[in-house]
Every structure is written in structure tokens, then in C-alpha cells.
mmCIF file of C-alpha atoms in Angstrom:
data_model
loop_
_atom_site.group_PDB
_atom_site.id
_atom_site.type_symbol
_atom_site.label_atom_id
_atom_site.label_comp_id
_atom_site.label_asym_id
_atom_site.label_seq_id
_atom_site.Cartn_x
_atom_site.Cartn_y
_atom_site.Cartn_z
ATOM 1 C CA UNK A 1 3.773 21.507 -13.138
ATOM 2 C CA UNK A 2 1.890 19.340 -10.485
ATOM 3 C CA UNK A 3 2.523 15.448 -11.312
ATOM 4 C CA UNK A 4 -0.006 12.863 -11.811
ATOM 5 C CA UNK A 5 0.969 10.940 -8.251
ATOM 6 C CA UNK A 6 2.371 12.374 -5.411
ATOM 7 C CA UNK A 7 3.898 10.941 -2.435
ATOM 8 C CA UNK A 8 4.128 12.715 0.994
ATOM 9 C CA UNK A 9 5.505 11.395 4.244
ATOM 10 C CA UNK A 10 5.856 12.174 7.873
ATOM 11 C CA UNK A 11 8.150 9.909 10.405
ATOM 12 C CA UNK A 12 7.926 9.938 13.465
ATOM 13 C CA UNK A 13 9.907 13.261 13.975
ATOM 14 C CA UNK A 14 7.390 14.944 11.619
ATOM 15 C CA UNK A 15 4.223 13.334 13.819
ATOM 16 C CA UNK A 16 5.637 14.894 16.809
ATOM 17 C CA UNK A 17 5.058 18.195 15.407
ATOM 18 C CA UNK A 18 1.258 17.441 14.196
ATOM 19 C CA UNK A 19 -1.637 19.256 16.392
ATOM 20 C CA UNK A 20 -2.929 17.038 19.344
ATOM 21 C CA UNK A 21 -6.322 17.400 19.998
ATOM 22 C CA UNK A 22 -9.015 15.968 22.007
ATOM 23 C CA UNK A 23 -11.510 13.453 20.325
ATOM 24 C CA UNK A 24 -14.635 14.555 19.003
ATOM 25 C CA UNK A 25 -18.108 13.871 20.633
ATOM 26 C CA UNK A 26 -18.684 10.930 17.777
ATOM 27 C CA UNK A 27 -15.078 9.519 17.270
ATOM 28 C CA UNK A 28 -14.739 6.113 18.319
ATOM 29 C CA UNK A 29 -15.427 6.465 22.923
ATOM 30 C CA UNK A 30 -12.187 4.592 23.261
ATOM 31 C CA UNK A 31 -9.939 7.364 21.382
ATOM 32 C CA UNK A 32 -7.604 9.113 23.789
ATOM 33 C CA UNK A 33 -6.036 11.918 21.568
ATOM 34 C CA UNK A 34 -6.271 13.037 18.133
ATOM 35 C CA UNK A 35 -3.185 13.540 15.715
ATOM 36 C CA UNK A 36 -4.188 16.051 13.103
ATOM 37 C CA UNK A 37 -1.481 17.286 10.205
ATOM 38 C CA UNK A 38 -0.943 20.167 8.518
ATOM 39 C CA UNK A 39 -2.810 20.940 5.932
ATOM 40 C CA UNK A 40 -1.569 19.939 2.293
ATOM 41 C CA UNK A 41 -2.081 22.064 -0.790
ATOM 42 C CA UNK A 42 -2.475 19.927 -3.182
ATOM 43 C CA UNK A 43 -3.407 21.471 -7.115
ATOM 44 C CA UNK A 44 -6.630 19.204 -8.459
ATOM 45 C CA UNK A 45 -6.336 15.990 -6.133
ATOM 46 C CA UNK A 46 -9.003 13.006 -7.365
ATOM 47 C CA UNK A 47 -7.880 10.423 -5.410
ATOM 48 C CA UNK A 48 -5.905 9.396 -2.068
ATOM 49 C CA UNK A 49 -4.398 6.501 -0.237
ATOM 50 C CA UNK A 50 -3.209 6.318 3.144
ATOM 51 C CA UNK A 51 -0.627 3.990 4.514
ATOM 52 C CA UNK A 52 1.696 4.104 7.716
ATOM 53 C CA UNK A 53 3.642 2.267 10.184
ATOM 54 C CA UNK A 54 1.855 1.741 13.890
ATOM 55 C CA UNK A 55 3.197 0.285 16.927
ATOM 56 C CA UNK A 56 -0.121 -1.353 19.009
ATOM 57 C CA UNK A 57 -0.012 -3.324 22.196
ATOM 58 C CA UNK A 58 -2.681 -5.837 23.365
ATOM 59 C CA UNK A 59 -5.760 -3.441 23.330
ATOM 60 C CA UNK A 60 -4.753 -0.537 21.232
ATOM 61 C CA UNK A 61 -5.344 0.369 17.523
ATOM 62 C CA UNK A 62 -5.170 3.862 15.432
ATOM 63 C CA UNK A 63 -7.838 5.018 13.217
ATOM 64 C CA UNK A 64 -7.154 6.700 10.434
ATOM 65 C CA UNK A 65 -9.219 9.740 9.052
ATOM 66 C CA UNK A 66 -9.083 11.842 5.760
ATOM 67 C CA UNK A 67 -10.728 15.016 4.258
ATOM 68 C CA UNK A 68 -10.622 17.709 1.673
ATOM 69 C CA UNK A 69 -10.860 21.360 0.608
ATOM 70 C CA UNK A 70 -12.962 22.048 -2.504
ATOM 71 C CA UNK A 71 -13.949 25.164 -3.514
ATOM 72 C CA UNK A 72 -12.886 26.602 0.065
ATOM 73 C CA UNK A 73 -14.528 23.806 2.133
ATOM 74 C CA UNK A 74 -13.112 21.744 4.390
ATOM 75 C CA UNK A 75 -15.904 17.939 3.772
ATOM 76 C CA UNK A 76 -15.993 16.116 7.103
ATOM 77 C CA UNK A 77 -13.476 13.323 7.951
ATOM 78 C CA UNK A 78 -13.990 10.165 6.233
ATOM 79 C CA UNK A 79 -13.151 7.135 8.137
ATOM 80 C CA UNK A 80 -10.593 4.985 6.229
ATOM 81 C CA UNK A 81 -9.554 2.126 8.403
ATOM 82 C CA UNK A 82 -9.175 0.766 11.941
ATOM 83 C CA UNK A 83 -5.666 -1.472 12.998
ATOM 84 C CA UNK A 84 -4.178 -3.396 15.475
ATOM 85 C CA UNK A 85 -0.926 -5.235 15.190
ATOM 86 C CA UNK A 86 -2.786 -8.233 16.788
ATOM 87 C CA UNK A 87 -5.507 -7.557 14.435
ATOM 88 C CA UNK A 88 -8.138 -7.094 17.577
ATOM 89 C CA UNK A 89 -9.444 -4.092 15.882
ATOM 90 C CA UNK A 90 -9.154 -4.236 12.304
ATOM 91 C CA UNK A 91 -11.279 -3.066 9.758
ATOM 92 C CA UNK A 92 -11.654 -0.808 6.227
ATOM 93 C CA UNK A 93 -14.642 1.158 6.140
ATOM 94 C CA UNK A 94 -18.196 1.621 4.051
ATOM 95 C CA UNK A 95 -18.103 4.647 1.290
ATOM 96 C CA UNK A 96 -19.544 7.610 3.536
ATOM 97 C CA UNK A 97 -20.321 8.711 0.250
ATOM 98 C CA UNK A 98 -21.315 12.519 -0.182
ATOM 99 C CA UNK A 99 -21.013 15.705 -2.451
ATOM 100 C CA UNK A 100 -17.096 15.813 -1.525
ATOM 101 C CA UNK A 101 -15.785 12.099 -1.854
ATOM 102 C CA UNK A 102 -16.579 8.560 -1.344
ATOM 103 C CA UNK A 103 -14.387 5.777 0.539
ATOM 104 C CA UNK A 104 -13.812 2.477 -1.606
ATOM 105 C CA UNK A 105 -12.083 0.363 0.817
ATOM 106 C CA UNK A 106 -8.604 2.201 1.120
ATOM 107 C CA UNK A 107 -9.338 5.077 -1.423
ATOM 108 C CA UNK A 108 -10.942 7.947 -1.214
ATOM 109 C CA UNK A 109 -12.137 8.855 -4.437
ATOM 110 C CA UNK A 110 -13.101 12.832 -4.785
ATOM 111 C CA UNK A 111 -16.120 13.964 -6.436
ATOM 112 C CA UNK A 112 -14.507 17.153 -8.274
ATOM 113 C CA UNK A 113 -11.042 17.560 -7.714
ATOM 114 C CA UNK A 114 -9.959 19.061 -4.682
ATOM 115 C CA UNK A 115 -7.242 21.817 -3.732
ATOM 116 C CA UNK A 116 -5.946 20.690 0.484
ATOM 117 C CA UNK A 117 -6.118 17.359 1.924
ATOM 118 C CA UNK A 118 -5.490 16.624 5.573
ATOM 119 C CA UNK A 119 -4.891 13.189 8.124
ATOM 120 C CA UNK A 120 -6.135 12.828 11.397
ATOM 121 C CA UNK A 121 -4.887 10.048 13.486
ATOM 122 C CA UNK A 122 -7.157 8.456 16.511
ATOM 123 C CA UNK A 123 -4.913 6.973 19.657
ATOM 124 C CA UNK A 124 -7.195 4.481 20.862
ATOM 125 C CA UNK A 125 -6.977 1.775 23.342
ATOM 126 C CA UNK A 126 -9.079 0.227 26.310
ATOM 127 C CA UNK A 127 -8.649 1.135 29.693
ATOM 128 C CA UNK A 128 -4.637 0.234 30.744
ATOM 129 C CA UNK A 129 -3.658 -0.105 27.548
ATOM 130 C CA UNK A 130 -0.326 1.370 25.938
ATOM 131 C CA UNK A 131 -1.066 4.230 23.827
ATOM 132 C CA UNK A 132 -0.451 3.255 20.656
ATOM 133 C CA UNK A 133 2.241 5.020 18.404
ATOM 134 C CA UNK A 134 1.530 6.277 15.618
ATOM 135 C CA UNK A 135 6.176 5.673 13.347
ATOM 136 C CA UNK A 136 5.229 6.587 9.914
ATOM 137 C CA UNK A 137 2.156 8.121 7.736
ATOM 138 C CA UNK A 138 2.098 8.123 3.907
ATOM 139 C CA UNK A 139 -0.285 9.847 1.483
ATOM 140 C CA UNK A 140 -0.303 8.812 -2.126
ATOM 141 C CA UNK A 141 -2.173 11.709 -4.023
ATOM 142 C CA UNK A 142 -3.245 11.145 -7.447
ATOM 143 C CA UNK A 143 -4.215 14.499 -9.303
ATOM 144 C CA UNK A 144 -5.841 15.565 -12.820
ATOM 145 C CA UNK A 145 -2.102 16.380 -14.325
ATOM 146 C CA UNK A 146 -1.688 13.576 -16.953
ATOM 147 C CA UNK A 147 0.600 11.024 -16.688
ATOM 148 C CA UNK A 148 4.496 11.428 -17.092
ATOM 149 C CA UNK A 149 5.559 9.652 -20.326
ATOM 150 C CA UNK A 150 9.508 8.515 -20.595
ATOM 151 C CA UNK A 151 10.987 6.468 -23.648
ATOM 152 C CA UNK A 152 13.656 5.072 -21.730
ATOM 153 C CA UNK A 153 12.908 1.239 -21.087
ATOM 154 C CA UNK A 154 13.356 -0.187 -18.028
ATOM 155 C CA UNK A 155 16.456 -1.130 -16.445
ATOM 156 C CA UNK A 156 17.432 -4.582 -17.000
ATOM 157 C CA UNK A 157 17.649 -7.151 -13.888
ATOM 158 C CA UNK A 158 17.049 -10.337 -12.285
ATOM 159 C CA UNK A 159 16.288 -10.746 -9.040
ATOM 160 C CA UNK A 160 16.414 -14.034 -7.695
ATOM 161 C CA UNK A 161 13.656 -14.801 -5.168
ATOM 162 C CA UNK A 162 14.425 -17.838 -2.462
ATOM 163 C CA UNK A 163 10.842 -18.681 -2.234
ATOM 164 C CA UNK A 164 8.017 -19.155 -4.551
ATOM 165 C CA UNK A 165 4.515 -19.566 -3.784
ATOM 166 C CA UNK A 166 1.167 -20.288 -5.221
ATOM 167 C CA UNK A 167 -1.915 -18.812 -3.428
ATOM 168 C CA UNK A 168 -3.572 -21.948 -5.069
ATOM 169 C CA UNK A 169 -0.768 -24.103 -3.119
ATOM 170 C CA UNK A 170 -3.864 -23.657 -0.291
ATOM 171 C CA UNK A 171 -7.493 -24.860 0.259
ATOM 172 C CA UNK A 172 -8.788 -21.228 0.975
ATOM 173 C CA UNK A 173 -6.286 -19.718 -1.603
ATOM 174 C CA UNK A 174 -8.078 -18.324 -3.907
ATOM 175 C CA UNK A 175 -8.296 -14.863 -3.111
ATOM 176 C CA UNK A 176 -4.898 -14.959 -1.236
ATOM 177 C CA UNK A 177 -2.792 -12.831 -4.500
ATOM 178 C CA UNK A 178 -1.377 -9.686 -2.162
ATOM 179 C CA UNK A 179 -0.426 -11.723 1.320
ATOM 180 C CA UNK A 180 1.136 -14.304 -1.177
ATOM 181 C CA UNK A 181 3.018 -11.829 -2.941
ATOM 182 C CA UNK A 182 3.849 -9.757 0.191
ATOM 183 C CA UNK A 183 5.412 -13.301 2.090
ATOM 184 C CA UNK A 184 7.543 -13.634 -1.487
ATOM 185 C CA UNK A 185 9.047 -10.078 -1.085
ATOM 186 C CA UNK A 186 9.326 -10.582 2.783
ATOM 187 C CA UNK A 187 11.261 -14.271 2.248
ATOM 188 C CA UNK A 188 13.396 -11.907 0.175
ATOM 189 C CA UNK A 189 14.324 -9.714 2.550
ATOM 190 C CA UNK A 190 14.868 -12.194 5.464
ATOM 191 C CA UNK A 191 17.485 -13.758 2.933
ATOM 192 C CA UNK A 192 19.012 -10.602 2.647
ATOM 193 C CA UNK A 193 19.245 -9.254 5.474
ATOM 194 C CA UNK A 194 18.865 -12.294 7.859
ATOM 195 C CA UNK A 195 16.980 -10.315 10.384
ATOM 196 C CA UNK A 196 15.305 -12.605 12.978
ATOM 197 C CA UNK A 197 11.769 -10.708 12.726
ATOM 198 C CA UNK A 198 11.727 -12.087 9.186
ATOM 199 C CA UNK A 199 12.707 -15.123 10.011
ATOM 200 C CA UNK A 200 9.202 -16.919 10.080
ATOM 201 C CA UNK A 201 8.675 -16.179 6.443
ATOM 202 C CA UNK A 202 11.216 -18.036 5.372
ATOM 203 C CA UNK A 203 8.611 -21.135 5.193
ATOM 204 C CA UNK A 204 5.490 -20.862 3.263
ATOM 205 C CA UNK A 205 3.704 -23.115 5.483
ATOM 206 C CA UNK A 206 3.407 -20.011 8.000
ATOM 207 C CA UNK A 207 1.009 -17.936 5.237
ATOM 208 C CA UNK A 208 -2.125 -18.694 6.260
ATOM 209 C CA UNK A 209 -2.007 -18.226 9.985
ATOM 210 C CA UNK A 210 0.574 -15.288 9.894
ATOM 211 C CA UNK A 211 0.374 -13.333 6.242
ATOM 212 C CA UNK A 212 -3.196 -13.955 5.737
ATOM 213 C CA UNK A 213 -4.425 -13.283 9.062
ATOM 214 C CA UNK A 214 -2.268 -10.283 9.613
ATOM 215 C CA UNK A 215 -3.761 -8.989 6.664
ATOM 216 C CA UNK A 216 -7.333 -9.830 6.634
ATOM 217 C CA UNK A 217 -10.001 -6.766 6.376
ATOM 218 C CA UNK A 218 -13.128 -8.182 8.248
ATOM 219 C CA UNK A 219 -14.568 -4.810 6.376
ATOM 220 C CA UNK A 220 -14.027 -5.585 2.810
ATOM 221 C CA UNK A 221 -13.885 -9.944 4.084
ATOM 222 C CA UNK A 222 -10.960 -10.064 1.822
ATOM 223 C CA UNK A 223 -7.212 -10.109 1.914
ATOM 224 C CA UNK A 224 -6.765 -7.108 -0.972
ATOM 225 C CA UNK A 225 -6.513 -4.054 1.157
ATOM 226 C CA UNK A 226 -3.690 -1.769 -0.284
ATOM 227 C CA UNK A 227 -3.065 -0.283 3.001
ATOM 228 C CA UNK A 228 -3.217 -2.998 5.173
ATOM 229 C CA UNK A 229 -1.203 -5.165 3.213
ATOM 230 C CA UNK A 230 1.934 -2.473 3.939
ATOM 231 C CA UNK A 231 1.083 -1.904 7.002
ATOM 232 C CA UNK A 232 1.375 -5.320 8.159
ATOM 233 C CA UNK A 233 5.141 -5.482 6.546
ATOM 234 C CA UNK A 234 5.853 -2.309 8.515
ATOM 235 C CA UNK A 235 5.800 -4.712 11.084
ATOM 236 C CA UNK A 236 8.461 -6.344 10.609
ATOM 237 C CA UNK A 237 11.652 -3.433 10.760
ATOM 238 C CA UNK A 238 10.888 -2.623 6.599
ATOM 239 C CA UNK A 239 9.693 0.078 5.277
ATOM 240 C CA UNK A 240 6.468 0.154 3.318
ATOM 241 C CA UNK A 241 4.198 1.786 1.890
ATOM 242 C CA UNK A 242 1.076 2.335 -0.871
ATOM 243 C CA UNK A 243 1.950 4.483 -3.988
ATOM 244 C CA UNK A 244 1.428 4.432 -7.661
ATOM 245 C CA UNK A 245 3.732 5.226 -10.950
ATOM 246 C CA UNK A 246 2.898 5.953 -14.430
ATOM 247 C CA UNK A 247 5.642 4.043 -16.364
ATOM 248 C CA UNK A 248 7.358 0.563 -16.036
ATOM 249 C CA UNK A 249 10.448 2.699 -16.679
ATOM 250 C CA UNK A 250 10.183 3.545 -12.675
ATOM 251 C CA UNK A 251 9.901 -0.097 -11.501
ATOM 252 C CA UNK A 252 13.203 -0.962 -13.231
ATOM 253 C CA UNK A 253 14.590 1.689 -11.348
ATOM 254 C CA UNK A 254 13.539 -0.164 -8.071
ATOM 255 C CA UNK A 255 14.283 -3.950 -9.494
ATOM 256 C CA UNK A 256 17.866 -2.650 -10.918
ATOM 257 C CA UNK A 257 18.340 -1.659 -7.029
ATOM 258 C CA UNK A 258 17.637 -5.319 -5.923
ATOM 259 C CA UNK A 259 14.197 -4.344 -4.828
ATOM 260 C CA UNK A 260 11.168 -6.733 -5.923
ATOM 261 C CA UNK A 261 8.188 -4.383 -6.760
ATOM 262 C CA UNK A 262 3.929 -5.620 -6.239
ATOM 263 C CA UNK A 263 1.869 -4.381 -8.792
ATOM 264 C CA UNK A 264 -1.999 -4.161 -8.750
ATOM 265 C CA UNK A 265 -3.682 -5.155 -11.721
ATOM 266 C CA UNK A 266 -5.996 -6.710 -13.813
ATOM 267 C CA UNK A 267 -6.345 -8.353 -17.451
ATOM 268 C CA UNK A 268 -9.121 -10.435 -19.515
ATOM 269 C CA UNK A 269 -8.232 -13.619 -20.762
ATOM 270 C CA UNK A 270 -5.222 -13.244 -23.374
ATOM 271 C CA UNK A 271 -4.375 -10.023 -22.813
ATOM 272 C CA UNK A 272 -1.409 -10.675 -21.524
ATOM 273 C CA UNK A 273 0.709 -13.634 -22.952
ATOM 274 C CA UNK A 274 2.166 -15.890 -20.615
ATOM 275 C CA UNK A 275 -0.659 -14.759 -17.821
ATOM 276 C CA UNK A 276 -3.132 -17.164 -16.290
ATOM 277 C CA UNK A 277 -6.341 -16.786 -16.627
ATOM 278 C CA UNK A 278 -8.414 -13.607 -16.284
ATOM 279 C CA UNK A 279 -8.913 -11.504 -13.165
ATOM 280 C CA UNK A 280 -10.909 -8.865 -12.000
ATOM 281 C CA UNK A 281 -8.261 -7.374 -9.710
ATOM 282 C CA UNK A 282 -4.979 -9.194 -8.783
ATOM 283 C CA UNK A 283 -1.089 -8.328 -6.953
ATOM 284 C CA UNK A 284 2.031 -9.820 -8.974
ATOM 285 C CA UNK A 285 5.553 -9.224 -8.146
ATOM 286 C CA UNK A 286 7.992 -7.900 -11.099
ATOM 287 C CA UNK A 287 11.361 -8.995 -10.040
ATOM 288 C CA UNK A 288 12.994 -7.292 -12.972
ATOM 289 C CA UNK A 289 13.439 -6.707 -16.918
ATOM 290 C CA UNK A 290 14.481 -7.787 -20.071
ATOM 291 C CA UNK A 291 14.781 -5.937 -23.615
ATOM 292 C CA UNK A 292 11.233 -6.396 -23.958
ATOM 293 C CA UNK A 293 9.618 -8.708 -20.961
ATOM 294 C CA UNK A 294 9.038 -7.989 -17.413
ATOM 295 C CA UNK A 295 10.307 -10.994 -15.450
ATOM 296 C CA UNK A 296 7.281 -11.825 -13.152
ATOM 297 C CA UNK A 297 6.860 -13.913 -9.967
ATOM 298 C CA UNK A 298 3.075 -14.947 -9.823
ATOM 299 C CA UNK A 299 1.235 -15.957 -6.946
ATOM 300 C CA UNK A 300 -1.278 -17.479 -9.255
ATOM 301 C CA UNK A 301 1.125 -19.131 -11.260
ATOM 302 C CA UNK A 302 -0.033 -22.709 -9.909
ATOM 303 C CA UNK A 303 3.209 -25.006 -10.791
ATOM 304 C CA UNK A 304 4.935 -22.001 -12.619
ATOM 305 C CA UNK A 305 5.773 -19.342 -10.673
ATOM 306 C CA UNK A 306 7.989 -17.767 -12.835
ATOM 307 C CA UNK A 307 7.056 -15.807 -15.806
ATOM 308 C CA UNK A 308 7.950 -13.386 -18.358
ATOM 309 C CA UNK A 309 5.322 -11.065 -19.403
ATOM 310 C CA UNK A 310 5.219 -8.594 -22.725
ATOM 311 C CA UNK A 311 5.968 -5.205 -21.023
ATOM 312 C CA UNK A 312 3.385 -2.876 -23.074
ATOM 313 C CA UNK A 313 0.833 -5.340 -22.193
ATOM 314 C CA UNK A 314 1.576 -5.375 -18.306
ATOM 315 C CA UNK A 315 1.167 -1.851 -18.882
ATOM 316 C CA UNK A 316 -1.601 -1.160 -19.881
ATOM 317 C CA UNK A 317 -3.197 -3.821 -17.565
ATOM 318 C CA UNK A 318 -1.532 -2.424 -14.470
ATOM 319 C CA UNK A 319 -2.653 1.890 -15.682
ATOM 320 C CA UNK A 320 -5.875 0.693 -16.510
ATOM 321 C CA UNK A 321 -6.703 -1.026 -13.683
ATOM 322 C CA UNK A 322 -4.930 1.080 -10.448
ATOM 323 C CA UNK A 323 -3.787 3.828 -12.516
ATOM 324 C CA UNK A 324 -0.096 2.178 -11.405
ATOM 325 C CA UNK A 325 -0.146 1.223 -7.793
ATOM 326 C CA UNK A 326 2.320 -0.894 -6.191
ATOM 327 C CA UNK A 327 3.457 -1.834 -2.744
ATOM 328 C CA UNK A 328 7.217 -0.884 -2.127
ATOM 329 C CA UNK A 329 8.563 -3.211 1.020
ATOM 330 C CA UNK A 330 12.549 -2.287 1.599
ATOM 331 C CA UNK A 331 14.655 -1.393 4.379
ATOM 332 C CA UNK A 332 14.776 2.059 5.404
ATOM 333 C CA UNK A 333 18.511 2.297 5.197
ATOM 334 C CA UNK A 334 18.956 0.672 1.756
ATOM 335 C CA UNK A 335 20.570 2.751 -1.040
ATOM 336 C CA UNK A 336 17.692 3.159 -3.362
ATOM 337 C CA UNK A 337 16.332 5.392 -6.336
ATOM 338 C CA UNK A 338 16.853 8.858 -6.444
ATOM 339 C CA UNK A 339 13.533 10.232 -7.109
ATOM 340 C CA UNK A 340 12.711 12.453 -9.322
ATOM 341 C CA UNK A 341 10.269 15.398 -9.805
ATOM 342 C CA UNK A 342 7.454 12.655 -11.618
ATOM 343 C CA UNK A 343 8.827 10.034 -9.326
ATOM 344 C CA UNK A 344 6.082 9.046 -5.690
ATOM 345 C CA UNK A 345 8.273 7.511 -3.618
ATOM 346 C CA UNK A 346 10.944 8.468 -0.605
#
């Protein structure tokens, strides 16, 4: 049976293998080569989400491109995003929208399900620039099979994060949830693993000029971009990645392994106890479990950054609002859930 969320991934081995392929006459005129992947069977797709890993010098970026197979058609390729480690040429794209699919920022959202997906990768960079290189690709696949359903709770944990933040903490803060959240988990993992690239996020002071605009999508003018948000930890020696789950059951899996998890969601006012006040769309970090609470560290938390929040009302927040998606930021050689066949992750 085909799961509700699939993850698929190719590393830089697997890349090597994809077709190369000259640029077409409207790409963008500074592409050099085109990186195309197989084609992926895929049983009732509805909705996709890229993410990778890119090494860019000064003047070089990647674009990357989607489309599908419905009904034995291949739609054209939808343009899904722009980057730059430098952030020089950055940017999410408008929906494109036709009879196959539409692009909502770093979704593509199919209009009938479809049966083959495939990724095409633009090398781009001025004149005497480094090509750029394109270290890991990820495609999150959500499909029409309904969700997996477990009754085993979540495993219980704690993690202790060295530094807390509140987006509010700053004058232009207010929209700042995901780069908050993603210089929490990074903090983390410089505390860990003491790795001098992590170093910097160690202070919270260095958010706004490093987080935020490493992350900005002059696209969308916002800070919320699923994909970019990972992609700018890739950065930084971790692995990460976009992908979604269908049960809090699989986060505990992730926090019992010492591995803080961002969730996307939303929730009106008092929906969920202990939560501040409504949002339309919003990143938290779960940082583990109790018997019946998921133990929370929220970036809009204000002067209390640690909460505790009812699990079946996180939930249903978190499904209802991204169908599940969270950011997972870990290193790549960190013992780490087996998955399963339901599970979306590597």
C-alpha cells in the first residue's frame, strides 16, 4: 500500500548519475547545465516539496524545477525557487498555475493526482564563476493514501536546549517563528557537537543579520519558506531537510534520539492550552514528551519559552494545518530512527 508521505533522496553519488543536459531556450540565460532525475512513479501524488543541500560561490545559484505525469502527460516544469548561499539570487516563485498543478511558495499542489514526478536542477552562475554543486536533493511526496494511524504514544524525553529565544525579543520580529526556531535547533547542535561552523549561533544576537537574512524569500517577502529554511542549515555540515508525518508517535521517535523536531502549524485562540495567541501559520520546536504533553520550545513564547502543550490538540493543529510537516536538522552520521514503511525520513 502506497503511504500518505513519502520521502526520496539523492546525495551526491546519486546526482552524479542524473542526465546532464543543456538549458532550454527560456531557462534562466545564465544556466550552464541542466541536472534532470529519473523519473519517479509515484501512485496518486497531490502534493510535493523540494529541499536540498547546494554549495554556491560568489555569483552562482541553482534553480530548482518540478513536474508531473497525469494521465500519461508529462505538465511543463514549474519553477520552485532560486538560491545562493550568499543569498545574491534568492527567490520562491509565483503559482504558474495551470490544468496540472499550481506553485504556492515551496509546494506544488497538483490539480488531480498524479502518477511520475521528476527534478530538474539549473547550474547557474555569471561569467567566472564556480559552478555551483548541486550535495543533496529531497522530495517529500504527499499522496491520496490516508494517513497511517498508530496507538502507541510518543516516546518520552527531554531535551534540554542551551538557548532560548523569542522572535518578539526583536523590533522586526514578528514574523521571524522558523529562523528563530531553526537558530534554537542549530545552538543545539553547536553544543553538541562543538563544530566551529556552528559556532556563531551560539549567541542570539547574530539572528537577524545571519538566520534571518540567510533565510529571507524576497519572493514570498517573508522568512516562512519550508525549503529555504533547510537549506540554509545545510549550510552549516547538518543535514536537513522538508518532510511531513502523520502521528506525534514519529516525532518522539526523533526527540527520544536527542533530536529537537520544527513543526508547522497553526491554531485559533484557545485551541491549544498553554499556546499564545492565535496564528495563521507558525514553526515551534517539540523537544520531547510526556504521558500526555508535548514539551514545546516557542519562539513566540515572549518571556516563556518553555511550554507544555496537550498532545491531541498539537495534533490536530499541526495535520490540519501542513498535513504534518516539520524540518529535521541533524548530523548525517548520528544514530537515528529506523524508519519504517509509513515513516518519510532517511
Amino acid at each position: 500500500m502506497t503511504p500518505h508521505h513519502l520521502l526520496y533522496h539523492w546525495d551526491e553519488t546519486a546526482i552524479d548519475r542524473w542526465e546532464r543536459a543543456a538549458p532550454l531556450p527560456d531557462d534562466d540565460p545564465y544556466a550552464r547545465i541542466a541536472l534532470i532525475s529519473p523519473a519517479l512513479a509515484v501512485s496518486e501524488a497531490i502534493e510535493l516539496i523540494p529541499s536540498w543541500a547546494a554549495d554556491t560561490s560568489p555569483d552562482g545559484w541553482i534553480e530548482v524545477q518540478l513536474r508531473v505525469q497525469q494521465s500519461g502527460r508529462w505538465s511543463k516544469w514549474y519553477r520552485m525557487a532560486v538560491w545562493s548561499n550568499d543569498g545574491s539570487h534568492r527567490t520562491s516563485f509565483a503559482s504558474q498555475h495551470d490544468e496540472y498543478a499550481d506553485v504556492a511558495t515551496d509546494t506544488l499542489c497538483l490539480v488531480v493526482p498524479g502518477q511520475a514526478v521528476q527534478v530538474r536542477v539549473l547550474l547557474c552562475g555569471l561569467p567566472g564563476a564556480d559552478m555551483p554543486q548541486l550535495l543533496d536533493l529531497f522530495l517529500c511526496i504527499t499522496t491520496t493514501a490516508p494517513p497511517s494511524v498508530v496507538s502507541v504514544p510518543p516516546a518520552l524525553s527531554a531535551i534540554a536546549l542551551p538557548l532560548l529565544m523569542s522572535q518578539y525579543d526583536y523590533p522586526d520580529g514578528a514574523g521571524w517563528c522558523s529562523p528563530t526556531a531553526v537558530h534554537m535547533v542549530l545552538a543545539y547542535w553547536y553544543a553538541q557537537l562543538l563544530d566551529p561552523r556552528l559556532a556563531q549561533f551560539a549567541d542570539g544576537t547574530t539572528l537577524p543579520h545571519l538566520t534571518v537574512a540567510g533565510i529571507f524569500d524576497p519572493g514570498w517577502n517573508g522568512t516562512g519558506n519550508w525549503s529555504f529554511n533547510t537549506a540554509f542549515a545545510a549550510r552549516f555540515g547538518l543535514r536537513a531537510y522538508v518532510t511531513r508525518f502523520d502521528t506525534l508517535e514519529q516525532v518522539g521517535r526523533w526527540t527520544a534520539a536527542g533530536v529537537p523536531v520544527i513543526l508547522s502549524l497553526a491554531w485559533e485562540q484557545n485551541q491549544i492550552d498553554d499556546a499564545p495567541a492565535r496564528t495563521g501559520g507558525h514553526l515551534t520546536i517539540v523537544r520531547g514528551f510526556t504521558e500526555t504533553h508535548a514539551l514545546i520550545a516557542e519562539p513566540a513564547g515572549r518571556d516563556r519559552i518553555l511550554r507544555a502543550y496537550p498532545q491531541t490538540q498539537l495534533a490536530t493543529a499541526w495535520q490540519a494545518k501542513s498535513q504534518g510537516t516539520v524540518y529535521l536538522i541533524y548530523p548525517p552520521d548520528r544514530p537515528r530512527p529506523v524508519p519504517g514503511p509509513a515513516d518519510a525520513w532517511i
